[in-house]
mmCIF file of C-alpha atoms in Angstrom:
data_model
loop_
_atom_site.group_PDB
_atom_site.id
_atom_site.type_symbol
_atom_site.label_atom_id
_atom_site.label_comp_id
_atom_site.label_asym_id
_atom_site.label_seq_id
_atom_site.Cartn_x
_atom_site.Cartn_y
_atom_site.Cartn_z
ATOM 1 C CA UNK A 986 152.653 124.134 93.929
ATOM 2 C CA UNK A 987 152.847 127.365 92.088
ATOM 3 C CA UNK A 988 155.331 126.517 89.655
ATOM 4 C CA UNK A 989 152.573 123.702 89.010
ATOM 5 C CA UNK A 990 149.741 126.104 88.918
ATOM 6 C CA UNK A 991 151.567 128.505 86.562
ATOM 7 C CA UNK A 992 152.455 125.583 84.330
ATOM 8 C CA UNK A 993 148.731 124.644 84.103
ATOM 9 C CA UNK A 994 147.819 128.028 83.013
ATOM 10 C CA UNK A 995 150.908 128.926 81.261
ATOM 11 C CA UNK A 996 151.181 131.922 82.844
ATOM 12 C CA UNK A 997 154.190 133.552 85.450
ATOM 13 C CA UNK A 998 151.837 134.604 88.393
ATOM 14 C CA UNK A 999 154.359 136.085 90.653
ATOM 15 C CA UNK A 1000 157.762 137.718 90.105
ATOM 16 C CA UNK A 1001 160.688 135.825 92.164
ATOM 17 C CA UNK A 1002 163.645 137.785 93.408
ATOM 18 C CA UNK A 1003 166.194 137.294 96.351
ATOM 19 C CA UNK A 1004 163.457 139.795 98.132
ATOM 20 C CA UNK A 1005 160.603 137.499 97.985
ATOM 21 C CA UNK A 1006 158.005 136.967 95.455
ATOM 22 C CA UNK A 1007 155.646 139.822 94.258
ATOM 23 C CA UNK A 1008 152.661 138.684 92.166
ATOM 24 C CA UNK A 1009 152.349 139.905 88.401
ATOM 25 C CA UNK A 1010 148.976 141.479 87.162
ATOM 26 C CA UNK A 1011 148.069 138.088 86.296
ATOM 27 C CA UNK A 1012 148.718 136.751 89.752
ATOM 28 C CA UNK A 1013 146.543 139.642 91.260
ATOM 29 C CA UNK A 1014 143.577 138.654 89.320
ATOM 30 C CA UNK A 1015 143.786 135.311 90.706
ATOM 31 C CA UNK A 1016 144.114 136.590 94.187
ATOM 32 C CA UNK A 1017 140.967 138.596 93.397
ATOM 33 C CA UNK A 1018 138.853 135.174 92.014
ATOM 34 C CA UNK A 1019 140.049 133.264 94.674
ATOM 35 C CA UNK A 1020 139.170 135.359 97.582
ATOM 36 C CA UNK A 1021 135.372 135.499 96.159
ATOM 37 C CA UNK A 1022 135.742 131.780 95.818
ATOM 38 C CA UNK A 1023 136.740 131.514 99.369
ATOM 39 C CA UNK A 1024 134.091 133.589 100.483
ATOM 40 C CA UNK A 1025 131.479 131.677 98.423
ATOM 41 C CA UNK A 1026 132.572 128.099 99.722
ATOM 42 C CA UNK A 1027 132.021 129.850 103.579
ATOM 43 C CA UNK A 1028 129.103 130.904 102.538
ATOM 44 C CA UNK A 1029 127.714 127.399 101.157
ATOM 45 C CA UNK A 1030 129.161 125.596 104.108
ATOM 46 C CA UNK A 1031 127.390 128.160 106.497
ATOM 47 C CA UNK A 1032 123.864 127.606 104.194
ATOM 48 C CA UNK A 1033 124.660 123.727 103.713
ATOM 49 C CA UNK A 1034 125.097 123.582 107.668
ATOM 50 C CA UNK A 1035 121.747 125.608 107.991
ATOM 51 C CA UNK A 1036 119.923 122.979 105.499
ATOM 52 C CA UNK A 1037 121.272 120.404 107.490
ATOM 53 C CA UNK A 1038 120.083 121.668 111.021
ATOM 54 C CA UNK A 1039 116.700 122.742 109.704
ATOM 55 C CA UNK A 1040 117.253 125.927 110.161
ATOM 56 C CA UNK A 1041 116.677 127.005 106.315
ATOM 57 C CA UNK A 1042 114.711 125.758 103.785
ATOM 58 C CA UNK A 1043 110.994 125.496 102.030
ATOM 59 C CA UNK A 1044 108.441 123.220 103.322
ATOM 60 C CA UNK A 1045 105.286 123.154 100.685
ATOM 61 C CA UNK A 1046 101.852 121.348 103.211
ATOM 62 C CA UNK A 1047 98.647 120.494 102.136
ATOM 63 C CA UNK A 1048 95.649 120.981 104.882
ATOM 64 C CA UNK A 1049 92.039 119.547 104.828
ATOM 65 C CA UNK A 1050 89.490 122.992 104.362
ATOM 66 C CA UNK A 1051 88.679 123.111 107.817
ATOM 67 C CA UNK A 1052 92.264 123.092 109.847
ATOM 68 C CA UNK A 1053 92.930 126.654 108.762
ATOM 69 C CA UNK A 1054 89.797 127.657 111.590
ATOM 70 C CA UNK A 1055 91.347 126.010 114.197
ATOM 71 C CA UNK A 1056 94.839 125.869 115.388
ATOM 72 C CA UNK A 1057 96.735 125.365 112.450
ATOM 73 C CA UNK A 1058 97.805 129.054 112.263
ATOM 74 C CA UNK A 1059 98.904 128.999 116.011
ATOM 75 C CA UNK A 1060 101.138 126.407 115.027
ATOM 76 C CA UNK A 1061 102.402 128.043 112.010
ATOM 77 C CA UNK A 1062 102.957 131.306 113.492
ATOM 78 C CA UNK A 1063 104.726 129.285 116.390
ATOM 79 C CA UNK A 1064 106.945 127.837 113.719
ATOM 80 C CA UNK A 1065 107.459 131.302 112.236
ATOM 81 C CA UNK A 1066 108.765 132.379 115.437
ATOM 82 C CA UNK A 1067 111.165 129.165 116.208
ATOM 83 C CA UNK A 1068 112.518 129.042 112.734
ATOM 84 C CA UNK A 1069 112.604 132.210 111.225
ATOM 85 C CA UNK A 1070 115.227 130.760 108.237
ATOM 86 C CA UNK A 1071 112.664 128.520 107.342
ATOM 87 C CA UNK A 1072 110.068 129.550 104.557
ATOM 88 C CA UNK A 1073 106.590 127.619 104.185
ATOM 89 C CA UNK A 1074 103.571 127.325 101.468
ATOM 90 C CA UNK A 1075 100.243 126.258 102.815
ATOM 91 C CA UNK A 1076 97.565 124.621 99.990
ATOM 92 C CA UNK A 1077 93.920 124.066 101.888
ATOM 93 C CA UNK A 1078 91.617 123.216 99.104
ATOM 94 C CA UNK A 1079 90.544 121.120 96.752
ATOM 95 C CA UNK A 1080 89.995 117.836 99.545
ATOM 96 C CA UNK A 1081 91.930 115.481 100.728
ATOM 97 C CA UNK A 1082 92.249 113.188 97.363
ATOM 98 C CA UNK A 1083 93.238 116.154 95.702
ATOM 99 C CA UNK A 1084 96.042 117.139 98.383
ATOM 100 C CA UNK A 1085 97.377 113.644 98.191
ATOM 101 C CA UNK A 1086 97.952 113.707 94.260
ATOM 102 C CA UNK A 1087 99.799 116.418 94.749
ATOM 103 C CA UNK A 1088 101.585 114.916 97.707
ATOM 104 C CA UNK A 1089 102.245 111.684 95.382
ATOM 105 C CA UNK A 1090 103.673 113.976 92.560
ATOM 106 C CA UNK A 1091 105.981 115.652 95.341
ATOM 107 C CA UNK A 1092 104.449 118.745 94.989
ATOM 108 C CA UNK A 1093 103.668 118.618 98.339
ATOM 109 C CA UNK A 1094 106.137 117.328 101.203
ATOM 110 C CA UNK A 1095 103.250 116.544 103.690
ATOM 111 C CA UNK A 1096 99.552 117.119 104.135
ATOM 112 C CA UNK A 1097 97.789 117.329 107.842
ATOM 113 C CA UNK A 1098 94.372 115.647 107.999
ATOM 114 C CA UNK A 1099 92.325 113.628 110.131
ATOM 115 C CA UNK A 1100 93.566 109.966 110.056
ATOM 116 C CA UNK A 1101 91.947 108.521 107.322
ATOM 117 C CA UNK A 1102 90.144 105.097 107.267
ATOM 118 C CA UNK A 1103 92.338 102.023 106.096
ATOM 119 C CA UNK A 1104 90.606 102.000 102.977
ATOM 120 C CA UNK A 1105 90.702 105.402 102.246
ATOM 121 C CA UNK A 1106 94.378 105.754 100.742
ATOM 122 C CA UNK A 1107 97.107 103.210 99.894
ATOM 123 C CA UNK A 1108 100.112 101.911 101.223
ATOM 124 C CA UNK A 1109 102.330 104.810 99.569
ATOM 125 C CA UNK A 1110 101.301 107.268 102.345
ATOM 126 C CA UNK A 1111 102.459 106.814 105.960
ATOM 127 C CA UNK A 1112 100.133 108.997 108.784
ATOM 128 C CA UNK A 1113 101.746 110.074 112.118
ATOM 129 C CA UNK A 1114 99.516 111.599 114.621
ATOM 130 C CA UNK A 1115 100.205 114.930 116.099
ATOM 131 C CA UNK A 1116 97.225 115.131 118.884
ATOM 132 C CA UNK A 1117 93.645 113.983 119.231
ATOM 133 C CA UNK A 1118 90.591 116.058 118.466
ATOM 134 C CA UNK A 1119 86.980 116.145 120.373
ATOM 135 C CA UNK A 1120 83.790 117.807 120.043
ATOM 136 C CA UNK A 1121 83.133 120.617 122.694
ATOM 137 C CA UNK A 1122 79.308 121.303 123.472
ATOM 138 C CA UNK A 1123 79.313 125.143 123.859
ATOM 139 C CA UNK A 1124 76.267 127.740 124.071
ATOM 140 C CA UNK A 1125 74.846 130.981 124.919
ATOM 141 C CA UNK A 1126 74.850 131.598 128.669
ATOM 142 C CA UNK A 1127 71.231 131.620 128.824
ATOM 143 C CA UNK A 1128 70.597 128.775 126.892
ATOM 144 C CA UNK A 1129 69.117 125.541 129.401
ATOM 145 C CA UNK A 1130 72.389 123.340 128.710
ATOM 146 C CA UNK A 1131 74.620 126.164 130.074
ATOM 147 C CA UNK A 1132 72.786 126.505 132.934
ATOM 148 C CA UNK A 1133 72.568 122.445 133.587
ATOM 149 C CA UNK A 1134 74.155 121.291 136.898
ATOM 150 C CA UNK A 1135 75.028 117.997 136.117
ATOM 151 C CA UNK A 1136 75.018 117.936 132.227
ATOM 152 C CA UNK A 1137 74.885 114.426 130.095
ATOM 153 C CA UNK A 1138 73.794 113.969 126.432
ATOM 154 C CA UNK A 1139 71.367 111.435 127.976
ATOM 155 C CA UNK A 1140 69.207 113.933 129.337
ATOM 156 C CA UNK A 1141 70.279 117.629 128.555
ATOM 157 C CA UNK A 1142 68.278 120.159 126.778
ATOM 158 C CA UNK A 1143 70.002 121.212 123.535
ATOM 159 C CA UNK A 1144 67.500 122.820 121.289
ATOM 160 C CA UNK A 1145 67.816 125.065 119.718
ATOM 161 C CA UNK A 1146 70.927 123.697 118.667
ATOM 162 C CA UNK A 1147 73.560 124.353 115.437
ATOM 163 C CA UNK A 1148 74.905 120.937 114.037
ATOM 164 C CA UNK A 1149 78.079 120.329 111.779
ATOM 165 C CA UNK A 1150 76.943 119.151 108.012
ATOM 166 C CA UNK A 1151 75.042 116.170 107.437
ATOM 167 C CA UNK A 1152 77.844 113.688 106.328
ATOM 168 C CA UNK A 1153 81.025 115.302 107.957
ATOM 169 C CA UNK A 1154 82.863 113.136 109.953
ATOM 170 C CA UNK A 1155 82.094 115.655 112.706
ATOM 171 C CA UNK A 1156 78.238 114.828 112.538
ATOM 172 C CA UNK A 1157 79.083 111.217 112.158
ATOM 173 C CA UNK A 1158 80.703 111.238 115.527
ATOM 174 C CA UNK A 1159 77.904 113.366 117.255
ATOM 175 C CA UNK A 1160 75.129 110.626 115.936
ATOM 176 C CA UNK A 1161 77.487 108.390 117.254
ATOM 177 C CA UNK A 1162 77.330 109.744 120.915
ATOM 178 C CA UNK A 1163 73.855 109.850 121.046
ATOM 179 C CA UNK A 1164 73.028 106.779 119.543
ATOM 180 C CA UNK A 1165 75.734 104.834 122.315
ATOM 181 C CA UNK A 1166 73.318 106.428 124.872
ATOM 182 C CA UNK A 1167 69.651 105.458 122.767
ATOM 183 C CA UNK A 1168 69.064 108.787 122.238
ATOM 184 C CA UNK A 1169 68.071 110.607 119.235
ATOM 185 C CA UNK A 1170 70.253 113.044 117.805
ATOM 186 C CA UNK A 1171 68.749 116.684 118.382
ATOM 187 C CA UNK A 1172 67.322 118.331 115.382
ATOM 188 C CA UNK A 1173 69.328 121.174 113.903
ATOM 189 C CA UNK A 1174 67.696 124.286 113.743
ATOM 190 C CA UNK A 1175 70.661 125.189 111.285
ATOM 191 C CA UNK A 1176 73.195 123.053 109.685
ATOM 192 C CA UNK A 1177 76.633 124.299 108.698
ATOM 193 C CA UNK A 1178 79.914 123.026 107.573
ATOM 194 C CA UNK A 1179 82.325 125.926 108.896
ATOM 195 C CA UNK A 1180 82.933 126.081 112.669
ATOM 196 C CA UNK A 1181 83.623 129.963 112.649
ATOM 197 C CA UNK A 1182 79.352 130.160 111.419
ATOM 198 C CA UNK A 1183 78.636 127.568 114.223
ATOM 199 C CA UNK A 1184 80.239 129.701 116.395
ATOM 200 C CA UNK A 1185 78.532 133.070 115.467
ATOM 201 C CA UNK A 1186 74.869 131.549 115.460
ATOM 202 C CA UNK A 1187 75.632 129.971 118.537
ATOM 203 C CA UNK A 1188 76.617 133.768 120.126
ATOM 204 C CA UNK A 1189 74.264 135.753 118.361
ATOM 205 C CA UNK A 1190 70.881 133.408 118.431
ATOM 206 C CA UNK A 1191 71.522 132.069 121.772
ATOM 207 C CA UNK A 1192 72.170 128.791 120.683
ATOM 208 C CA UNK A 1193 74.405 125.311 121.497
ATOM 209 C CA UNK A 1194 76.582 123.943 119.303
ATOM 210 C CA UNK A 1195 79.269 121.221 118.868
ATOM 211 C CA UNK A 1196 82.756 122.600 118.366
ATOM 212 C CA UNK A 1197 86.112 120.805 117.394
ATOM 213 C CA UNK A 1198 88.093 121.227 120.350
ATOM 214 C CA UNK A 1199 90.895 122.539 118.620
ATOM 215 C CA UNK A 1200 88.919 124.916 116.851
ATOM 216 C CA UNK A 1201 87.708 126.407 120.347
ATOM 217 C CA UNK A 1202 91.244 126.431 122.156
ATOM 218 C CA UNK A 1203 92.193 128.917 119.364
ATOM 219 C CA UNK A 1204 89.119 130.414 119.018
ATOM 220 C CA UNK A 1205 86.884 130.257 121.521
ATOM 221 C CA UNK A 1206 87.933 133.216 124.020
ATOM 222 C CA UNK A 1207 86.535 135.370 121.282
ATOM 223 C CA UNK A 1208 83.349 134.329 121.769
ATOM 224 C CA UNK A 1209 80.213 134.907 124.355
ATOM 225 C CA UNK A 1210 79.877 131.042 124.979
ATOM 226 C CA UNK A 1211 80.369 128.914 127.565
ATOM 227 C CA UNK A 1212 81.356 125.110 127.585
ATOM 228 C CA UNK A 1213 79.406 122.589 128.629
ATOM 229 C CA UNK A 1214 81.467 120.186 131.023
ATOM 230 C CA UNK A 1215 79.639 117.241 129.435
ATOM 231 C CA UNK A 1216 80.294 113.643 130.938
ATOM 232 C CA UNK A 1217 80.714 111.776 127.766
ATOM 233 C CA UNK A 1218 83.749 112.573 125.723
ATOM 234 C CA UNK A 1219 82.778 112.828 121.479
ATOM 235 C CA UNK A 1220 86.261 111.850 120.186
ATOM 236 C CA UNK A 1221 87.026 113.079 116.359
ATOM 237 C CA UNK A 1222 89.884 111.180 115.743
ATOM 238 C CA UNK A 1223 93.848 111.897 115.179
ATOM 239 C CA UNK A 1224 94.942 115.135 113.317
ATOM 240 C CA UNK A 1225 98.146 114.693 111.924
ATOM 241 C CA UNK A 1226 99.942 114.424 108.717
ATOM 242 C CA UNK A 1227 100.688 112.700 105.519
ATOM 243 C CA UNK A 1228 103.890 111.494 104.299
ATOM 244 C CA UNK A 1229 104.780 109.197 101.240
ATOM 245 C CA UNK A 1230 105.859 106.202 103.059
ATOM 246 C CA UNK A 1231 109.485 106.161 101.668
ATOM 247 C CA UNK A 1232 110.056 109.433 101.273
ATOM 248 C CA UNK A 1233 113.268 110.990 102.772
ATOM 249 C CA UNK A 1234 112.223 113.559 105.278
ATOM 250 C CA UNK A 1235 114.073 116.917 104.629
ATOM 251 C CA UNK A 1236 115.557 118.903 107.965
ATOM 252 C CA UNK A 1237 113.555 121.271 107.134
ATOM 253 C CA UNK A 1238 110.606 119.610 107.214
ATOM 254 C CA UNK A 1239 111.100 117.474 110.285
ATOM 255 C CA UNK A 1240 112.609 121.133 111.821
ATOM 256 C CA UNK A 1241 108.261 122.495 111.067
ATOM 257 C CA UNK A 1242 106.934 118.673 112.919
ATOM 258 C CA UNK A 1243 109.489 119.355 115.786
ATOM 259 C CA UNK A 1244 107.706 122.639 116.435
ATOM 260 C CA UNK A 1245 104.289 121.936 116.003
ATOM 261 C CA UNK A 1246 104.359 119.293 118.546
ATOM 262 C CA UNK A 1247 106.144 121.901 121.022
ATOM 263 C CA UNK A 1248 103.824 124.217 120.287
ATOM 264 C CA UNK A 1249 101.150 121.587 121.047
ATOM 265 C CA UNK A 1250 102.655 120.713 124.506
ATOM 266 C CA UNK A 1251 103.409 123.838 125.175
ATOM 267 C CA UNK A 1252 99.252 124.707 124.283
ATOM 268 C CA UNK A 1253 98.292 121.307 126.536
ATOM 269 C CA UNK A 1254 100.199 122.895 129.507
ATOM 270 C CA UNK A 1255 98.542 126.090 129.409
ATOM 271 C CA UNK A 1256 94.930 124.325 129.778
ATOM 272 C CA UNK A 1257 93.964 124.631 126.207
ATOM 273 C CA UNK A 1258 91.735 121.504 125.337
ATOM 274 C CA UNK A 1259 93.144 119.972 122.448
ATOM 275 C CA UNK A 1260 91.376 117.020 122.625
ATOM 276 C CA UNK A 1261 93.407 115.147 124.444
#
């Protein structure tokens, strides 16, 4: 084999002799080349074998505006701590049409949302479900719904009371609730699309408010406010993400969905509400 070798590079690599063999200066260089080549092929196996385990790599996600308040960076952070190899990039503007043109042109491998509504995307994107969301009623401990024995949307006393935006999905669902029961829906003394404000008005102004449930198991022991064990149950929907449909998952990406979902059973068993 080194007679071949030397042929292909016309060149005598090692000095023969009854002794033994003794490389030349040109058989030393290749002994130098080859041992960094050696050492770079362990090295690629080790990071291929890392790649393939999901223990390394980039994962670029896409998030609706309002996951980043709740416990989105619990799960990241949990990921973080799992995975340290792994390396992520987290877009959370622009809306969800926006996140999924950039998910189409692969410059995103997922986005987590809400489930959307059948006709709200096509049949390129596949949604899987990581947990179920809810609306929490929580208020100041002096306000007349924290102090209600028995407390029902039917016939508690909410005012005065913050309310998500007019036209979020979140208000949708609270009309919802009250209209199932033939109630009106309470007036807002304030409206307001971010949860964190909801929150603060609610602790500083004595007030109620209506909470995503995942935004208070992150959030909420922060606050002055006490939940309101209501009766009726205000579901929000799935949050989970967005994948094009045929779209090969890396290992590193299904490595980041293995943890969140650990991180999420691991949050259910402690008692945080997650929605169920």
């Amino acid at each position: 084999s080194l007679s071949d070798l030397e042929g292909v590079l016309k060149l005598t690599l090692f000095n023969r002799s009854p002794r033994g063999m003794a490389p030349t200066a040109f058989g030393e260089a290749l002994i130098r080349r080859l041992k960094t080549i050696i050492g770079e092929l362990h090295d690629a196996d080790e990071e291929l074998g890392a790649l393939r385990a999901g223990t390394y790599g980039h994962v670029s996600i896409g998030c609706i505006p309002l996951l980043p308040a709740g416990i989105l960076p619990r799960l990241l952070s949990g990921v973080v701590r799992a995975r340290p190899g792994l390396t992520l990039s987290v877009t959370d503007g622009g809306g969800v049409e926006t996140l999924l043109k950039q998910l189409r042109d692969r410059r995103l491998d997922m986005v987590l949302c809400m489930r959307p509504n059948a006709d709200e995307h096509d049949n390129d994107f596949r949604f899987e479900p990581l947990f179920n969301d809810s609306m929490l009623l929580v208020a100041g401990r002096n306000h007349p719904a924290a102090r209600a024995r028995k407390p029902t949307l039917r016939n508690l006393e909410l005012d005065p009371v913050v309310l998500p935006s007019q036209g979020s999905v979140y208000r949708r669902r609270i009309d919802e609730a009250f209209a199932r029961l033939n109630r009106p829906a309470p007036t807002a003394a304030v409206e307001a699309s971010s949860p964190m404000l909801r929150l603060g008005l609610a602790e500083n102004g004595g007030m109620a408010t209506f909470i995503q449930a995942s935004v208070w198991a992150d959030k909420g022991p922060r606050y002055r406010l006490k939940v309101v064990p209501l009766r009726e149950l205000i579901e929000c929907g799935a949050i989970g993400y967005m994948v094009l449909r045929y779209w090969q998952m890396t290992p590193a990406a299904a490595a980041l969905i293995e943890v969140m979902r650990s991180e999420i059973e691991d949050a259910s068993r402690a008692g945080d509400t997650l929605g169920g």
